[in-house]
Short mmCIF file of C-alpha atoms and ligand atoms in Angstrom, two decimals:
data_model
loop_
_atom_site.label_atom_id
_atom_site.label_comp_id
_atom_site.label_asym_id
_atom_site.label_seq_id
_atom_site.Cartn_x
_atom_site.Cartn_y
_atom_site.Cartn_z
CA MET A 1 0.04 -0.02 0.07
CA GLU A 2 1.35 3.48 -1.05
CA ILE A 3 2.02 5.75 1.80
CA ILE A 4 -0.02 8.94 1.85
CA GLY A 5 2.22 12.08 1.22
CA PRO A 6 2.10 15.05 3.31
CA ARG A 7 0.28 17.04 0.60
CA LEU A 8 -2.60 14.36 0.11
CA PHE A 9 -2.60 14.04 3.92
CA SER A 10 -3.61 17.74 3.88
CA VAL A 11 -6.32 17.69 1.25
CA ILE A 12 -7.86 14.98 3.25
CA ILE A 13 -7.77 16.95 6.33
CA LEU A 14 -9.05 19.72 4.60
CA SER A 15 -11.86 17.60 2.95
CA VAL A 16 -13.02 16.35 6.34
CA CYS A 17 -12.85 20.04 7.76
CA VAL A 18 -14.99 21.16 4.99
CA SER A 19 -17.68 18.42 5.49
CA ILE A 20 -18.02 18.90 9.40
CA GLY A 21 -17.39 22.44 9.15
CA ALA A 22 -14.53 22.28 11.66
CA CYS A 23 -11.92 24.59 10.06
CA SER A 24 -11.41 28.09 11.30
CA LYS A 25 -11.82 29.61 7.81
CA ASN A 26 -15.35 28.40 7.19
CA PRO A 27 -17.15 31.18 5.66
CA GLN A 28 -21.00 31.06 4.82
CA SER A 29 -22.84 32.60 1.91
CA SER A 30 -25.19 34.93 3.22
CA GLY A 31 -28.88 33.53 3.84
CA GLU A 32 -30.53 36.75 4.04
CA ASP A 33 -33.18 37.74 1.36
CA LYS A 34 -31.33 39.13 -1.82
CA SER A 35 -34.42 40.81 -3.25
CA LEU A 36 -34.60 43.01 -0.35
CA ILE A 37 -31.43 44.84 -1.34
CA ALA A 38 -32.66 45.74 -5.13
CA THR A 39 -36.01 46.97 -3.80
CA ASN A 40 -34.17 49.01 -1.08
CA HIS A 41 -32.34 51.12 -3.51
CA VAL A 42 -29.06 49.83 -1.43
CA LEU A 43 -27.49 49.35 -4.73
CA VAL A 44 -26.65 51.65 -7.53
CA ASP A 45 -28.63 49.43 -10.00
CA THR A 46 -32.16 48.47 -9.27
CA LEU A 47 -31.88 46.08 -12.21
CA ALA A 48 -28.90 44.43 -10.73
CA THR A 49 -28.61 40.82 -12.11
CA ALA A 50 -29.14 38.13 -9.30
CA GLU A 51 -25.69 37.17 -9.16
CA THR A 52 -24.42 40.95 -8.79
CA ILE A 53 -26.93 41.26 -5.79
CA ALA A 54 -25.48 38.11 -4.22
CA LEU A 55 -21.88 39.20 -4.86
CA PHE A 56 -22.95 42.33 -2.68
CA GLN A 57 -24.80 40.31 -0.30
CA ASN A 58 -22.14 37.80 0.10
CA LEU A 59 -19.40 40.53 0.41
CA ARG A 60 -21.17 41.95 3.35
CA SER A 61 -21.70 38.71 4.93
CA VAL A 62 -18.22 37.38 4.46
CA SER A 63 -16.60 40.95 5.72
CA GLN A 64 -18.14 40.14 9.28
CA ASN A 65 -15.42 37.66 9.81
CA HIS A 66 -12.88 37.54 7.05
CA VAL A 67 -10.73 39.92 4.87
CA LEU A 68 -10.22 38.60 1.05
CA PHE A 69 -6.86 38.96 -0.46
CA GLY A 70 -6.37 40.65 -3.83
CA HIS A 71 -3.88 41.11 -6.32
CA GLN A 72 -3.86 43.46 -9.47
CA ASP A 73 -3.26 41.30 -12.68
CA ASP A 74 -2.36 38.34 -10.67
CA LEU A 75 -2.84 35.85 -13.47
CA ALA A 76 -1.48 37.86 -16.32
CA TYR A 77 2.24 38.11 -15.47
CA GLY A 78 4.50 38.05 -12.35
CA VAL A 79 8.14 38.58 -11.71
CA GLY A 80 10.04 36.97 -14.76
CA TRP A 81 6.92 35.45 -16.48
CA TRP A 82 4.30 37.19 -18.78
CA ALA A 83 0.89 35.24 -19.90
CA PHE A 84 1.67 31.79 -18.82
CA THR A 85 -1.55 29.79 -18.21
CA GLY A 86 -2.19 28.66 -14.77
CA ARG A 87 0.54 30.60 -13.23
CA SER A 88 0.31 32.88 -10.41
CA ASP A 89 2.74 34.64 -8.14
CA VAL A 90 0.62 34.26 -5.13
CA LYS A 91 -0.43 30.80 -5.90
CA GLU A 92 3.31 29.94 -6.31
CA VAL A 93 4.02 31.22 -2.62
CA CYS A 94 1.11 30.07 -0.76
CA GLY A 95 -0.83 27.22 -2.94
CA ASP A 96 -4.08 29.49 -3.93
CA TYR A 97 -4.90 32.20 -6.07
CA PRO A 98 -6.16 35.44 -4.64
CA ALA A 99 -9.89 35.91 -3.74
CA VAL A 100 -10.02 39.11 -5.61
CA ILE A 101 -8.05 39.93 -8.86
CA GLY A 102 -7.87 43.23 -10.23
CA TRP A 103 -7.49 44.42 -13.90
CA ASP A 104 -7.67 47.84 -15.68
CA LEU A 105 -9.04 49.09 -18.72
CA GLY A 106 -6.56 51.88 -19.61
CA ASP A 107 -6.15 51.98 -23.35
CA ILE A 108 -9.26 50.21 -24.01
CA HIS A 109 -8.98 51.47 -27.63
CA ARG A 110 -6.09 49.34 -28.29
CA SER A 111 -5.58 45.82 -28.01
CA GLU A 112 -3.44 46.04 -25.20
CA ASN A 113 -4.13 47.88 -21.91
CA LEU A 114 -1.41 50.54 -20.56
CA ASP A 115 0.52 47.96 -18.99
CA GLY A 116 0.69 45.27 -22.02
CA VAL A 117 -1.92 43.07 -20.93
CA SER A 118 -3.83 41.65 -23.98
CA PHE A 119 -7.65 42.62 -23.46
CA ALA A 120 -8.62 39.34 -25.40
CA ARG A 121 -6.74 37.55 -22.81
CA MET A 122 -7.88 39.52 -19.81
CA LYS A 123 -11.45 38.35 -20.90
CA THR A 124 -10.63 34.61 -20.66
CA TRP A 125 -8.94 35.31 -17.19
CA ILE A 126 -11.88 37.15 -16.00
CA GLN A 127 -14.01 34.17 -17.03
CA ASP A 128 -11.66 31.67 -15.20
CA VAL A 129 -11.78 33.46 -12.21
CA TYR A 130 -15.55 33.67 -12.18
CA GLU A 131 -15.57 29.81 -13.17
CA ARG A 132 -13.42 29.23 -10.00
CA GLY A 133 -15.56 31.35 -7.82
CA GLY A 134 -13.07 34.23 -7.17
CA ILE A 135 -14.13 37.87 -7.65
CA ASN A 136 -13.05 40.43 -10.67
CA THR A 137 -12.56 43.94 -9.83
CA ILE A 138 -11.58 46.69 -12.75
CA SER A 139 -9.86 50.13 -12.44
CA MET A 140 -9.94 52.43 -15.54
CA HIS A 141 -6.47 54.76 -16.38
CA LEU A 142 -8.15 56.26 -19.03
CA ASP A 143 -6.06 58.41 -21.26
CA ASN A 144 -6.80 62.23 -20.81
CA PRO A 145 -9.80 62.70 -23.51
CA VAL A 146 -8.84 66.41 -24.33
CA THR A 147 -4.96 66.02 -24.73
CA SER A 148 -4.75 62.27 -25.57
CA GLY A 149 -2.10 62.20 -23.07
CA SER A 150 -2.10 59.42 -20.46
CA ALA A 151 -4.33 59.22 -17.21
CA TRP A 152 -1.20 61.00 -15.37
CA ASP A 153 -1.74 64.04 -17.97
CA ASN A 154 -3.70 66.10 -15.71
CA SER A 155 -4.32 68.98 -18.07
CA PRO A 156 -8.00 69.91 -17.24
CA ALA A 157 -10.60 67.65 -18.93
CA VAL A 158 -13.63 66.72 -16.88
CA ALA A 159 -15.75 70.09 -17.92
CA ALA A 160 -15.11 69.11 -21.47
CA VAL A 161 -16.44 65.67 -21.19
CA LEU A 162 -19.66 66.47 -19.64
CA PRO A 163 -22.86 67.09 -21.25
CA GLY A 164 -22.45 70.09 -23.70
CA GLY A 165 -18.49 69.95 -23.21
CA THR A 166 -16.33 70.07 -26.44
CA HIS A 167 -15.18 66.33 -25.70
CA HIS A 168 -18.45 64.89 -24.46
CA SER A 169 -19.28 62.82 -27.49
CA VAL A 170 -15.45 61.73 -27.81
CA PHE A 171 -15.67 60.69 -24.33
CA LEU A 172 -18.98 58.56 -24.73
CA ASN A 173 -17.09 56.86 -27.53
CA THR A 174 -14.34 55.69 -24.94
CA LEU A 175 -17.27 54.68 -22.49
CA ASP A 176 -18.64 52.61 -25.68
CA LEU A 177 -15.71 50.66 -25.89
CA ILE A 178 -15.58 50.28 -21.80
CA ALA A 179 -19.07 48.95 -22.39
CA GLY A 180 -18.43 46.55 -25.11
CA PHE A 181 -15.76 44.70 -23.18
CA LEU A 182 -17.72 44.81 -19.92
CA LYS A 183 -20.93 43.14 -22.30
CA SER A 184 -18.55 40.35 -23.32
CA LEU A 185 -17.83 39.07 -19.78
CA LYS A 186 -20.39 35.99 -20.02
CA SER A 187 -19.62 32.52 -18.16
CA ASN A 188 -19.63 29.42 -19.75
CA GLY A 189 -23.35 29.24 -19.08
CA GLY A 190 -24.16 32.73 -20.54
CA ILE A 191 -24.30 34.46 -16.94
CA MET A 192 -23.13 38.16 -17.10
CA ILE A 193 -19.96 37.82 -15.00
CA PRO A 194 -20.33 40.45 -12.00
CA VAL A 195 -17.55 43.04 -11.67
CA ILE A 196 -16.81 45.64 -9.28
CA LEU A 197 -15.65 48.66 -11.20
CA ARG A 198 -13.80 51.11 -9.78
CA PRO A 199 -13.48 54.07 -12.10
CA TYR A 200 -11.72 57.67 -11.51
CA HIS A 201 -9.75 56.36 -8.44
CA GLU A 202 -7.43 58.34 -6.02
CA HIS A 203 -9.48 61.49 -7.20
CA ASN A 204 -8.54 63.62 -3.94
CA HIS A 205 -5.06 63.53 -5.15
CA SER A 206 -3.95 65.53 -8.40
CA TRP A 207 -1.96 63.04 -10.48
CA ALA A 208 -4.73 62.34 -12.73
CA TRP A 209 -7.09 64.42 -15.31
CA TRP A 210 -10.12 63.50 -12.85
CA GLY A 211 -8.11 64.43 -9.49
CA SER A 212 -8.57 67.29 -7.20
CA GLY A 213 -6.03 69.59 -9.25
CA SER A 214 -7.81 69.30 -12.57
CA CYS A 215 -11.72 69.56 -11.55
CA ASN A 216 -13.96 70.77 -8.67
CA ALA A 217 -16.10 68.47 -6.68
CA GLU A 218 -19.08 69.06 -8.71
CA GLU A 219 -17.40 68.17 -12.20
CA TYR A 220 -15.91 65.08 -10.35
CA ASN A 221 -19.35 64.09 -9.11
CA SER A 222 -21.05 64.84 -12.48
CA LEU A 223 -18.46 62.56 -14.29
CA TRP A 224 -18.89 59.77 -11.86
CA ARG A 225 -22.97 60.13 -12.37
CA MET A 226 -22.73 60.42 -16.08
CA THR A 227 -20.71 57.43 -16.32
CA VAL A 228 -22.98 55.53 -14.12
CA GLU A 229 -26.19 56.53 -16.12
CA TYR A 230 -24.58 55.77 -19.20
CA LEU A 231 -23.41 52.22 -18.60
CA ARG A 232 -26.23 51.43 -16.34
CA ASP A 233 -29.24 53.28 -18.23
CA THR A 234 -27.94 53.56 -21.78
CA HIS A 235 -25.90 50.41 -22.16
CA GLU A 236 -28.25 48.66 -19.90
CA ILE A 237 -25.28 46.79 -18.20
CA HIS A 238 -26.57 45.36 -14.96
CA HIS A 239 -23.74 43.15 -13.63
CA LEU A 240 -21.57 46.04 -12.23
CA LEU A 241 -21.02 46.96 -8.55
CA TYR A 242 -19.58 50.50 -8.39
CA CYS A 243 -16.68 51.22 -6.13
CA ILE A 244 -15.12 54.73 -5.24
CA SER A 245 -11.54 54.94 -3.84
CA PRO A 246 -10.12 58.05 -2.69
CA GLN A 247 -6.45 57.98 -1.53
CA GLU A 248 -5.03 58.26 1.96
CA ILE A 249 -8.20 59.95 3.69
CA ARG A 250 -7.70 60.76 7.21
CA SER A 251 -11.60 62.38 8.27
CA GLU A 252 -15.04 61.49 7.03
CA ALA A 253 -15.35 65.08 5.79
CA GLU A 254 -12.41 64.46 3.66
CA TYR A 255 -13.94 61.27 2.24
CA LEU A 256 -17.19 62.79 1.18
CA THR A 257 -15.86 66.07 -0.14
CA ARG A 258 -15.68 64.39 -3.69
CA TYR A 259 -18.18 61.86 -3.72
CA PRO A 260 -21.42 61.69 -6.06
CA GLY A 261 -23.83 60.37 -3.68
CA ASP A 262 -25.04 57.07 -2.03
CA ALA A 263 -27.24 56.42 -5.09
CA TYR A 264 -24.32 56.17 -7.20
CA VAL A 265 -21.84 54.07 -5.01
CA ASP A 266 -21.85 50.29 -3.87
CA ILE A 267 -18.72 50.18 -2.48
CA LEU A 268 -16.59 52.43 -0.34
CA GLY A 269 -12.78 51.83 -1.11
CA LEU A 270 -9.63 53.36 0.05
CA ASP A 271 -6.34 53.24 -1.81
CA ASP A 272 -3.47 53.76 0.94
CA TYR A 273 0.16 53.34 0.26
CA SER A 274 1.33 54.74 3.65
CA LEU A 275 1.61 51.46 5.31
CA ARG A 276 5.24 50.83 5.20
CA VAL A 277 6.49 49.63 8.65
CA PRO A 278 4.56 48.89 12.14
CA SER A 279 4.53 52.50 13.25
CA ASP A 280 2.09 53.29 10.22
CA ILE A 281 -0.37 51.09 11.70
CA SER A 282 -2.38 53.64 13.55
CA GLY A 283 -2.84 56.00 10.60
CA ILE A 284 -4.31 53.37 8.35
CA GLY A 285 -6.07 51.84 11.18
CA THR A 286 -7.82 55.16 11.77
CA ALA A 287 -8.32 55.73 7.82
CA LEU A 288 -10.09 52.06 7.62
CA LYS A 289 -12.19 52.72 10.64
CA ILE A 290 -13.55 55.86 8.65
CA VAL A 291 -14.16 54.03 5.71
CA ALA A 292 -15.62 50.75 7.20
CA GLY A 293 -17.81 53.32 9.33
CA LEU A 294 -19.02 55.12 6.48
CA ALA A 295 -19.94 52.09 4.67
CA LYS A 296 -21.76 50.35 7.52
CA ASN A 297 -24.07 53.63 8.24
CA ARG A 298 -25.01 53.30 4.62
CA ASN A 299 -25.38 49.22 4.33
CA LYS A 300 -22.63 49.15 1.68
CA VAL A 301 -19.42 47.42 1.96
CA SER A 302 -16.04 48.86 2.36
CA ALA A 303 -12.43 47.76 1.15
CA LEU A 304 -8.79 48.63 1.04
CA THR A 305 -8.80 48.60 -2.91
CA GLU A 306 -5.01 49.35 -3.36
CA THR A 307 -2.27 49.17 -0.83
CA GLY A 308 1.32 47.58 -0.61
CA VAL A 309 4.87 48.40 -0.44
CA GLU A 310 6.91 48.47 -3.70
CA ASN A 311 9.41 45.87 -3.73
CA LEU A 312 8.63 44.66 -0.10
CA PRO A 313 11.53 46.01 1.64
CA TYR A 314 10.14 45.01 5.21
CA THR A 315 10.06 41.19 5.14
CA ASN A 316 7.26 40.58 7.61
CA TRP A 317 5.00 43.43 6.34
CA TRP A 318 2.07 40.91 5.59
CA THR A 319 1.66 40.00 9.32
CA ASP A 320 3.38 42.99 11.20
CA CYS A 321 1.72 45.56 8.86
CA LEU A 322 -1.18 44.42 6.80
CA LEU A 323 -2.66 41.96 9.20
CA ALA A 324 -2.07 44.36 12.23
CA SER A 325 -3.82 47.26 10.40
CA ILE A 326 -6.74 44.93 9.59
CA LYS A 327 -7.03 43.98 13.03
CA GLN A 328 -6.25 47.41 14.56
CA ASN A 329 -9.78 47.99 15.61
CA THR A 330 -13.52 46.68 15.36
CA GLN A 331 -14.26 48.51 12.28
CA SER A 332 -11.22 48.06 10.57
CA ARG A 333 -12.24 44.22 10.39
CA ASP A 334 -15.13 44.92 8.79
CA ILE A 335 -13.30 45.67 5.35
CA ALA A 336 -14.27 43.07 2.66
CA TRP A 337 -11.04 43.01 0.72
CA VAL A 338 -7.31 44.21 0.35
CA LEU A 339 -5.53 44.27 -2.86
CA VAL A 340 -2.10 44.90 -3.44
CA TRP A 341 -0.80 46.35 -6.77
CA ARG A 342 0.95 44.52 -9.52
CA ASN A 343 4.03 42.29 -9.90
CA ALA A 344 5.62 43.84 -13.04
CA SER A 345 9.03 43.15 -12.76
CA ALA A 346 11.87 42.56 -9.98
CA ASP A 347 11.90 46.38 -9.46
CA HIS A 348 8.17 47.05 -9.32
CA PHE A 349 6.23 44.49 -7.51
CA PHE A 350 3.68 44.35 -4.29
CA ALA A 351 3.22 40.66 -3.70
CA PRO A 352 5.82 38.57 -3.00
CA TYR A 353 6.97 35.69 -5.51
CA SER A 354 8.50 32.07 -5.09
CA GLY A 355 12.04 32.62 -3.71
CA HIS A 356 11.41 36.08 -2.23
CA PRO A 357 12.48 36.67 1.34
CA GLY A 358 9.23 37.74 2.35
CA ALA A 359 7.49 34.46 0.90
CA ASP A 360 7.17 32.77 4.41
CA ASN A 361 5.74 35.66 6.31
CA PHE A 362 3.16 35.97 3.37
CA VAL A 363 2.35 32.15 4.00
CA GLU A 364 1.71 33.11 7.75
CA PHE A 365 -0.93 35.96 6.52
CA TYR A 366 -2.37 33.17 4.15
CA ASN A 367 -2.69 30.72 7.29
CA ASP A 368 -4.05 33.33 9.62
CA PRO A 369 -8.42 32.37 10.05
CA ILE A 370 -9.09 36.09 8.72
CA SER A 371 -7.71 35.99 5.41
CA LEU A 372 -9.61 34.47 2.38
CA PHE A 373 -8.08 33.11 -0.94
CA GLU A 374 -10.06 32.08 -3.77
CA SER A 375 -10.46 28.35 -2.62
CA ASP A 376 -11.55 29.67 1.02
CA LEU A 377 -14.63 31.62 -0.58
CA PRO A 378 -17.95 30.32 -0.28
CA ASP A 379 -20.33 30.69 -3.02
CA MET A 380 -20.36 34.53 -3.62
CA TYR A 381 -22.78 34.30 -6.72
CA HIS A 382 -25.84 32.74 -5.11
C1 BMA B 1 1.23 52.12 -11.55
C2 BMA B 1 2.21 51.60 -12.00
C3 BMA B 1 2.65 51.93 -13.44
C4 BMA B 1 1.16 51.40 -14.18
C5 BMA B 1 -0.23 51.68 -13.27
C6 BMA B 1 -1.59 51.29 -13.87
O1 BMA B 1 1.29 52.46 -10.05
O2 BMA B 1 2.32 49.99 -11.78
O3 BMA B 1 3.53 51.12 -13.91
O4 BMA B 1 0.95 51.58 -15.39
O5 BMA B 1 -0.11 51.64 -12.01
O6 BMA B 1 -1.68 49.84 -13.75
#
């Protein structure tokens, strides 16, 4: 008789745990009445598909005890590889894919996005993620519609793309391309794949054309509302949750200064790159408390939509900084996911890769009962 190897042994133990519900990571799908959410107007889209409503509801319930781990472009490339089916730096370190995978629609008028990811491949990866039960979120580093410069060209452009503006119809052409891509995201069974859309992010900073240096609050809010209405009402896209994500805010008032209104936001996010060493925890813990509190009061979901430290100089960052921040207070624990930015190269990465000195500490984070990866997820779409 063959002796059972350690890997098979842990699979057996895990199966036993799952069947008796004995493991610490045992999140449940929500049993709440999902129709209530649509009829209550909690969601931006009262015609949201059943799977989209379920995703929102399940994010709310799973986040009561857990935080999902996310990584930008995780399946598309990593340190030392590019577009290799099945690969993922995160999976090669801890054995599982991230629960949330981020994508970006910048350069939607080309065949590849601003970071060289083919949109055709992105679509199949998004389908793979959904079929495996994971979650897709999409940001949009769109070019400046007036100058055709990059997203970072912060020449004023927002007023020009609003109705009546000189570049309104040009910009709607770009939104048509976005809509076309979103409409192409169908499962094998023909279900529209729910997506968390995170447009015009970090808008309280000034690097982008939609940022605070280039438009006033009313213009920003109008841009957001126009985008929602165009996708939802004109294009009749009903498989989106809309996520807003200012950067490094430290008060409720600051968060709500540029905010299109509760009727236009499903998820309150925060991008925050100020967490580098343990002494930074109290600042980010406070920010998470604010964001989670604002979301809870509105029956919405909160998330740390971008974070990380470029090239991970602090080896124990995952437990000593990230986990400690999530656990910093009861509200910070409420956030639904954390997403770290992309692994572009050995000089620009935010998740560890196999052989990186921080890999063991990432496995500690992975093993903590609070963090959920793709195979930890309950059915998020029912
Ligand atoms: C930035 C960097 C850039 C990239 C952009 C959009 O933070 O990673 O290299 O083009 O995000 O993904």
